[in-house]
Tab-separated table of C-alpha atoms in Angstrom:
chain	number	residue	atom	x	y	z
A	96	UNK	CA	-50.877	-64.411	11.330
A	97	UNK	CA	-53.490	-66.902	12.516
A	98	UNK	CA	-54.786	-66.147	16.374
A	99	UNK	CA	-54.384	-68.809	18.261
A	100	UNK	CA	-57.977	-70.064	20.095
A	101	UNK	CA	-57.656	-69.979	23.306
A	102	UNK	CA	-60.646	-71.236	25.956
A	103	UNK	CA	-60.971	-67.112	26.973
A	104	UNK	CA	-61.125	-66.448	23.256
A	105	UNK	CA	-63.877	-68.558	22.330
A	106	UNK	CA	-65.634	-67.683	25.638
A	107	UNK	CA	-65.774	-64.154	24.093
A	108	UNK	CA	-66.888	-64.981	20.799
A	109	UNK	CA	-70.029	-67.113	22.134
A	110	UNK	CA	-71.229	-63.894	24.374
A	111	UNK	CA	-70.304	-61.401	21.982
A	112	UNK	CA	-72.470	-63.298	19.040
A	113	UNK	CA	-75.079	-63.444	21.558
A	114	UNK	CA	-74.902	-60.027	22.349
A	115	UNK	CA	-74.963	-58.747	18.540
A	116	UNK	CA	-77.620	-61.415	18.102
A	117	UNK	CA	-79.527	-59.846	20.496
A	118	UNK	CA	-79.144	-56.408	19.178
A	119	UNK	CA	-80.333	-57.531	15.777
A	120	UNK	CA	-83.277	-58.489	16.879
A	121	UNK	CA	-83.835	-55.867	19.160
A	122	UNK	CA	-83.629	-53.313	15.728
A	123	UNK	CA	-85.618	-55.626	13.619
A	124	UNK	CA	-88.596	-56.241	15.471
A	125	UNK	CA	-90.411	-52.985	15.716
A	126	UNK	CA	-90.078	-53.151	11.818
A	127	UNK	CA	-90.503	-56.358	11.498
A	128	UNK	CA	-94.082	-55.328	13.418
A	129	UNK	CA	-94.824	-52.252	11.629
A	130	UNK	CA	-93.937	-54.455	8.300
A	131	UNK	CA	-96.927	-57.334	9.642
A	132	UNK	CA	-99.620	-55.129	10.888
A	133	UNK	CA	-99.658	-53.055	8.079
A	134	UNK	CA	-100.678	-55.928	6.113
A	135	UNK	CA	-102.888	-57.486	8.535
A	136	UNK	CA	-106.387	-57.248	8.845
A	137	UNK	CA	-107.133	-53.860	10.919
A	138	UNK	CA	-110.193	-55.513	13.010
A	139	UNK	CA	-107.361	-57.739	14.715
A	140	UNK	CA	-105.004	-55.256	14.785
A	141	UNK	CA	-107.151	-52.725	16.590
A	142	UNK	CA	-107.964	-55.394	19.361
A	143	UNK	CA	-104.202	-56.790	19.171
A	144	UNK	CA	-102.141	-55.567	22.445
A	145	UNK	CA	-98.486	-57.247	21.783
A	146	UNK	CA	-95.861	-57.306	19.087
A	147	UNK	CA	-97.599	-58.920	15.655
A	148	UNK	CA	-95.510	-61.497	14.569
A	149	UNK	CA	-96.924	-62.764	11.740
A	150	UNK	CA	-100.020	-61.314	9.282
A	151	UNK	CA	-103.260	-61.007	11.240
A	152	UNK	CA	-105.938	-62.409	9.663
A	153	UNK	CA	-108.729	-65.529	9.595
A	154	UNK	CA	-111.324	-67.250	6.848
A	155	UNK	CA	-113.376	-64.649	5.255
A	156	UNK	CA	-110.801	-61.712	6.164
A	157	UNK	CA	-107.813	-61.859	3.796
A	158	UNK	CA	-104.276	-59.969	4.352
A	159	UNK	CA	-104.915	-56.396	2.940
A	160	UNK	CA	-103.159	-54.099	1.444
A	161	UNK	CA	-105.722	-51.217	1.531
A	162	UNK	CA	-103.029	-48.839	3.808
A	163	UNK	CA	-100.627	-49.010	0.979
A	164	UNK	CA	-103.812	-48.122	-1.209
A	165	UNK	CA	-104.566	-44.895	0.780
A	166	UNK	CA	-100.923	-43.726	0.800
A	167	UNK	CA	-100.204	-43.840	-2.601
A	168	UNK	CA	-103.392	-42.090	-3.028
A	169	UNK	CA	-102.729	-39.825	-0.864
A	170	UNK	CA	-101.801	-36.328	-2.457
A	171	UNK	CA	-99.844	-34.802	0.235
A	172	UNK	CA	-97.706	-37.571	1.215
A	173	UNK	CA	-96.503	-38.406	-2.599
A	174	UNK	CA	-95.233	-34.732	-2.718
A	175	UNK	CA	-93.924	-34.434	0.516
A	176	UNK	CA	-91.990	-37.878	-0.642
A	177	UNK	CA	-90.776	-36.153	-3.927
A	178	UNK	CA	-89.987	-32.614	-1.992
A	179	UNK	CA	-87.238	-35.193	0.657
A	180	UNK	CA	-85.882	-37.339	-2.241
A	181	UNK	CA	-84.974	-33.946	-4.052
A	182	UNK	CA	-83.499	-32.501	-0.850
A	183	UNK	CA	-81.726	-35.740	-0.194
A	184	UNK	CA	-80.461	-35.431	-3.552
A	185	UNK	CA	-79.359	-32.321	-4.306
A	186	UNK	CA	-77.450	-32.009	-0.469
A	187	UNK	CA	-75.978	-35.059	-0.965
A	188	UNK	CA	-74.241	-33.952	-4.077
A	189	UNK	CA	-73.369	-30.495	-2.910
A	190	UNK	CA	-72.113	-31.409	0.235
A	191	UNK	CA	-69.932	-33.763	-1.259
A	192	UNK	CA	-68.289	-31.004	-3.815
A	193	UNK	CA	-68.536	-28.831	-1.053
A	194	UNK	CA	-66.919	-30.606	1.717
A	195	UNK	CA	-63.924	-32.014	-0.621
A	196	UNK	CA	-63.449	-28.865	-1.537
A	197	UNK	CA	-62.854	-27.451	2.085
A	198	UNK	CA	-61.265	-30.981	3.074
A	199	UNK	CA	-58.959	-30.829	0.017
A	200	UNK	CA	-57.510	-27.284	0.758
A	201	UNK	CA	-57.002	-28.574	4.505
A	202	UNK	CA	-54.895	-31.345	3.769
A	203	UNK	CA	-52.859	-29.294	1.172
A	204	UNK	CA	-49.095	-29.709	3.449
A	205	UNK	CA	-47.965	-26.065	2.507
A	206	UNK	CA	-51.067	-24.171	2.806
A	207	UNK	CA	-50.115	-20.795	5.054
A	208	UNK	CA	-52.001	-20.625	8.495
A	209	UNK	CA	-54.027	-23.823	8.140
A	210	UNK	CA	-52.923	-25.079	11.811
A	211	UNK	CA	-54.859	-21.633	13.023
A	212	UNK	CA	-57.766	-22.530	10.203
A	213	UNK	CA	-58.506	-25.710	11.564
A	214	UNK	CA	-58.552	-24.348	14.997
A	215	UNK	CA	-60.670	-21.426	13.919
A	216	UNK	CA	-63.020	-24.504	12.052
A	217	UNK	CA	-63.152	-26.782	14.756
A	218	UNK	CA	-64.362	-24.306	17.328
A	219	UNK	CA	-67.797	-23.905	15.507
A	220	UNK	CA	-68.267	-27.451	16.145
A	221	UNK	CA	-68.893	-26.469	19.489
A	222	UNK	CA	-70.529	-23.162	19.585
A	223	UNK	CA	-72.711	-21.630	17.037
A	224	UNK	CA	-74.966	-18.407	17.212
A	225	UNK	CA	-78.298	-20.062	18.066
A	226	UNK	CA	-81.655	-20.600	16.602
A	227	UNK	CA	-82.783	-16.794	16.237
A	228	UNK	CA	-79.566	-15.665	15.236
A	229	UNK	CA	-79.487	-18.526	12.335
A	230	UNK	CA	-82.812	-17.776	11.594
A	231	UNK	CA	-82.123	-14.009	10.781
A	232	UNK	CA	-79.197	-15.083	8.952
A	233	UNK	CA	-81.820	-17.052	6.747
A	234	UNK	CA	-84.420	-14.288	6.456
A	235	UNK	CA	-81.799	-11.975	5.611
A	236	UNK	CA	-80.443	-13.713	2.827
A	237	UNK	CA	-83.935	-14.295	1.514
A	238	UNK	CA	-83.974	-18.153	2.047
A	239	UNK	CA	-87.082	-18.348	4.374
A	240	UNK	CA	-89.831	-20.334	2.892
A	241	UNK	CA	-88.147	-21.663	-0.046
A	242	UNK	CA	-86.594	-24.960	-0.615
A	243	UNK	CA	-82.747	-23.491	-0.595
A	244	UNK	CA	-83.313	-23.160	3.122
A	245	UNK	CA	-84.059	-27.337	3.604
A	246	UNK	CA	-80.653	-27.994	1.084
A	247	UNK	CA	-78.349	-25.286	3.231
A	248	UNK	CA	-79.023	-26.399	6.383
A	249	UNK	CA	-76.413	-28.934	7.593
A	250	UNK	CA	-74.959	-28.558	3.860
A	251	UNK	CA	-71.396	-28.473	5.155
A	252	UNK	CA	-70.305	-29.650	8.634
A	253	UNK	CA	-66.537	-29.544	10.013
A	254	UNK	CA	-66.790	-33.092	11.212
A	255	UNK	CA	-67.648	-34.385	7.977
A	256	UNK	CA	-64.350	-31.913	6.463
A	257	UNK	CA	-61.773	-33.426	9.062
A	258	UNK	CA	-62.646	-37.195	8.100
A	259	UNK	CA	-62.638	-36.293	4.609
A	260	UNK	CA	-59.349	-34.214	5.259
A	261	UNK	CA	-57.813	-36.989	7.487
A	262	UNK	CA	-58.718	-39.557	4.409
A	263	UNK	CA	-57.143	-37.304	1.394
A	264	UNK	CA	-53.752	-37.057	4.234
A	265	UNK	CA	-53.888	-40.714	4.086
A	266	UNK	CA	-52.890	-40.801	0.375
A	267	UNK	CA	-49.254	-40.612	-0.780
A	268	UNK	CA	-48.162	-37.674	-1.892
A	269	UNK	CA	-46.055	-38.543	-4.781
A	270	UNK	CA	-49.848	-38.979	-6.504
A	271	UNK	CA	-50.088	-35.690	-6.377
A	272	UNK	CA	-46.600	-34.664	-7.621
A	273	UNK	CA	-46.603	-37.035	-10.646
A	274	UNK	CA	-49.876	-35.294	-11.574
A	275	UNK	CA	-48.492	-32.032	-11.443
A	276	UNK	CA	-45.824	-32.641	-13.519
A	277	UNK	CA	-48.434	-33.897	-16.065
A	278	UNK	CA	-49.656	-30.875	-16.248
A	279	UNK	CA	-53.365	-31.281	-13.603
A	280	UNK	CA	-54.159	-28.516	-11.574
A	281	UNK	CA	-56.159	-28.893	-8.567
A	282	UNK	CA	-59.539	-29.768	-9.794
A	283	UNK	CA	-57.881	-32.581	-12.118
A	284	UNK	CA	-56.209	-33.971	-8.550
A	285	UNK	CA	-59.109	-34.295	-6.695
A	286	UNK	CA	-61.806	-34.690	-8.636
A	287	UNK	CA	-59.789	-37.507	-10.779
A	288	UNK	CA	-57.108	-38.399	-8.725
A	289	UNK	CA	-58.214	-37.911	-5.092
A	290	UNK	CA	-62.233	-38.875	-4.911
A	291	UNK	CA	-62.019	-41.749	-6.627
A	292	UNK	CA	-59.531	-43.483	-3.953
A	293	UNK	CA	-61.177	-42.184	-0.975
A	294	UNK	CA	-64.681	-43.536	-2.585
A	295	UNK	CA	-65.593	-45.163	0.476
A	296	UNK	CA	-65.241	-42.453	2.973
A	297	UNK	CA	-67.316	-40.052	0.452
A	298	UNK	CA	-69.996	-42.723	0.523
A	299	UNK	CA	-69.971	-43.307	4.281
A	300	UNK	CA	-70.180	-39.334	4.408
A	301	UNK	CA	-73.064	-39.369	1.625
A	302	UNK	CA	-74.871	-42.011	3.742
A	303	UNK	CA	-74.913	-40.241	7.026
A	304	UNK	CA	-76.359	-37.158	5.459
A	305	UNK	CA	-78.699	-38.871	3.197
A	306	UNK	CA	-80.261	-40.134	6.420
A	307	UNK	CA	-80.058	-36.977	8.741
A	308	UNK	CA	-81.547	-35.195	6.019
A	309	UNK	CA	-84.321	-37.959	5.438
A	310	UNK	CA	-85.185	-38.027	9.107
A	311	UNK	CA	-84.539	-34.397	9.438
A	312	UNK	CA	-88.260	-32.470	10.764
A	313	UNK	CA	-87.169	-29.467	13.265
A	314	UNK	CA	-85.681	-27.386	9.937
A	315	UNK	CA	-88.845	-27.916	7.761
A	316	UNK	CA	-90.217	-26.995	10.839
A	317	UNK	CA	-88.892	-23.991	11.398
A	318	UNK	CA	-88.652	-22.451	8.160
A	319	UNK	CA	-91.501	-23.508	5.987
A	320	UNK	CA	-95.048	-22.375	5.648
A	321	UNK	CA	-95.864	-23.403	2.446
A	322	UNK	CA	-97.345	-26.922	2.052
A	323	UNK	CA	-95.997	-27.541	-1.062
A	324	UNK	CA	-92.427	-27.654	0.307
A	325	UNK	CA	-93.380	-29.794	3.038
A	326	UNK	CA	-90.737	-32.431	3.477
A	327	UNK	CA	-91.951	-36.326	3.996
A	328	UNK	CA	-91.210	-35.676	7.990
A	329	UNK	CA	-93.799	-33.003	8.281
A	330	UNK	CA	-96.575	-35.368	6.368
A	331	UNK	CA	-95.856	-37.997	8.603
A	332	UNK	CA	-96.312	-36.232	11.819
A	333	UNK	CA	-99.864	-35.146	10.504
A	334	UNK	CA	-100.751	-38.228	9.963
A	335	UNK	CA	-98.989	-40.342	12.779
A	336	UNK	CA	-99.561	-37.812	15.551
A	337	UNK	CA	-102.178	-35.482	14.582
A	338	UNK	CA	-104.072	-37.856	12.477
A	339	UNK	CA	-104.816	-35.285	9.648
A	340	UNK	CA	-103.398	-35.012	6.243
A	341	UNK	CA	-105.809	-37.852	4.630
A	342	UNK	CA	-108.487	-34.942	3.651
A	343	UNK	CA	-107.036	-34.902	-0.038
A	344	UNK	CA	-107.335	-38.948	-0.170
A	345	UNK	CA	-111.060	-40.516	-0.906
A	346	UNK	CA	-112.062	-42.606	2.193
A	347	UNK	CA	-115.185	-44.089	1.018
A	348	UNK	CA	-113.831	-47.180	0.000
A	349	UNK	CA	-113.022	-48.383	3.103
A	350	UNK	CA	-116.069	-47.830	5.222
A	351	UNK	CA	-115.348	-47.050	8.608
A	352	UNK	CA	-112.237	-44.914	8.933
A	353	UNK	CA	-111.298	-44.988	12.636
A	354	UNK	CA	-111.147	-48.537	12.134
A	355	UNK	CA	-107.963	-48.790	9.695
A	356	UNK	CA	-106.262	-45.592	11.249
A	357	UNK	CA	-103.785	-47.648	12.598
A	358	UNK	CA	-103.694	-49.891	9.472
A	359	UNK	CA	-103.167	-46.004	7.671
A	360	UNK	CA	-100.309	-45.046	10.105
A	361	UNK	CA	-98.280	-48.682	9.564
A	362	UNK	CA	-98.710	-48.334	5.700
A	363	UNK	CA	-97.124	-44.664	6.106
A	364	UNK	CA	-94.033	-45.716	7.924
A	365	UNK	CA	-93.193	-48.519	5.837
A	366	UNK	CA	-93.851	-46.380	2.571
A	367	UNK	CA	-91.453	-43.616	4.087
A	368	UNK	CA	-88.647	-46.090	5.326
A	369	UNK	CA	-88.931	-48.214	2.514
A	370	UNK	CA	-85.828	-46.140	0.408
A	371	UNK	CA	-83.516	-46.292	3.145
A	372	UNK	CA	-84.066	-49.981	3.778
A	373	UNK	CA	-83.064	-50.245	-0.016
A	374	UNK	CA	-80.345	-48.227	-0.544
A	375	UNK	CA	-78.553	-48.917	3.178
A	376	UNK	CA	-77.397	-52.674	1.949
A	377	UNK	CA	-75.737	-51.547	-0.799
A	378	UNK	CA	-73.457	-48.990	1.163
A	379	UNK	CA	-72.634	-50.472	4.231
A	380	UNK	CA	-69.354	-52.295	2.893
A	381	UNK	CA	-68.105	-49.042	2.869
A	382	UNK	CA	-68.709	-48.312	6.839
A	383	UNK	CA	-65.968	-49.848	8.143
A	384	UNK	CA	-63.000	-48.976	5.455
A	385	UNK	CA	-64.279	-45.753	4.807
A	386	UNK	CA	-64.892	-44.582	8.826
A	387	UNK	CA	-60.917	-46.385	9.561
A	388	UNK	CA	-59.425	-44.373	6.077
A	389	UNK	CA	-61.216	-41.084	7.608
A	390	UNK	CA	-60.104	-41.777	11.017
A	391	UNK	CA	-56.661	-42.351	11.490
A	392	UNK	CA	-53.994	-40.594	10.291
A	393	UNK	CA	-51.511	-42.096	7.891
């Protein structure tokens, strides 16, 4: 049924286009800046005090792209980028098998005791043991220092079971009974049956851990020593905030060094941003069905 226009309603729709207008720009500029300076030539952006617009540059000094050049020479950073794409990676597809798994045997309608379950679930969304009692847990079980510690952390969270749960309650149930008397047992149902319709709330699930676990710096942190294990996070904050980590990358080339710090540090965060600008497009048609199918109960 077509809304009718009224003068209130298109009042609304002016400010509220303003207002997301407004918020779109107010996301995109810092990259948009980070995106120009990094290209620009580091003399001007050194003495540059406001937002950079457009490439820096004038006759005789070119737009450069020597920060890229650094970073991808730059031993620490391309293996801190390979250690987060494998955690990414590998979470993403455990928590998924993980989580439907949990979710699945939640929304089963005759499972015994599930009503005490779910409370017994949901009350570790709000208290948990700590830091140094997780961290013994960890050390304990021989995790410490090792790259099972970066995956297990955050592998399974009760939020992300109750929208998955909520989405496979949302499906009819004679699915399920015509598959059973085919002859599927539970694996068949869900893992042909059930994840396959609820596609877009497993992707809006993989997408918010993908980026946690990008982003994700207090674990790596906390539990790793060994430089090799180093997640992207870690490599960025040596370079960003304690302006290290370029001792394994040849500076000569570029003559004076303090000069293109910044130029270095602009490079870095486009280089480590530049995966989740790419895949992001791609997956946010599933936001909005996938959140709604996870969030209400049918």
């Amino acid at each position: 049924m077509k809304i009718k226009e009224t003068p209130g309603r298109i009042v609304f729709k002016v400010i509220n286009t303003i207002i997301l207008i407004a918020l779109a720009f107010v996301c995109l500029i810092p990259l948009w800046h980070v995106l120009m300076a990094s290209i620009s030539d580091p003399t001007y952006v050194t003495q540059h005090s406001g937002i950079i617009m457009w490439p820096l540059y004038s006759e005789g000094h070119p737009v450069t792209l020597k920060g890229y050049t650094v970073v991808l020479k730059n031993n620490s950073l391309i293996r801190g980028y390979a250690n987060t794409i494998f955690y990414v990676g590998a979470g993403c597809i455990l928590t998924i098998i993980f989580s439907s798994l949990a979710a699945y045997c939640m929304s089963r309608r005759r499972t015994m005791w599930m009503k005490y379950l779910t409370i017994m679930l949901t009350f570790t969304m709000f208290f948990n043991g700590g830091l140094i009692p997780t961290y013994m847990v960890n050390k304990y079980l021989g995790i410490v220092n090792t790259r099972w510690v970066i995956i297990a952390m955050g592998l399974i969270t009760i939020f992300n079971i109750i929208i998955i749960k909520t989405s496979f309650q949302s499906l009819p149930a004679s699915l399920e009974e015509s598959a059973q008397l085919d002859g599927a047992g539970h694996l068949t149902i869900l893992f042909k049956i059930v994840l396959p319709l609820t596609k877009a709330t497993i992707a809006v699930i993989a997408l918010f851990y993908a980026v946690g676990k990008w982003n994700e710096y207090l674990t790596a942190a906390i539990y790793l020593t060994n430089r090799n294990l180093y997640p992207l996070q870690i490599i960025l904050r040596e370079i960003l905030i304690e302006n290290s980590g370029s001792s394994e990358v040849d500076l000569s080339t570029l003559g004076n060094y303090d000069l293109y710090k910044k130029l270095i540090q602009y490079s870095t965060i486009i280089f480590a941003t530049l995966p989740i600008l790419c895949i992001y497009p791609f997956v946010q048609k599933y936001f909005v069905k996938g959140v709604m199918i996870g969030s209400i109960k049918g």
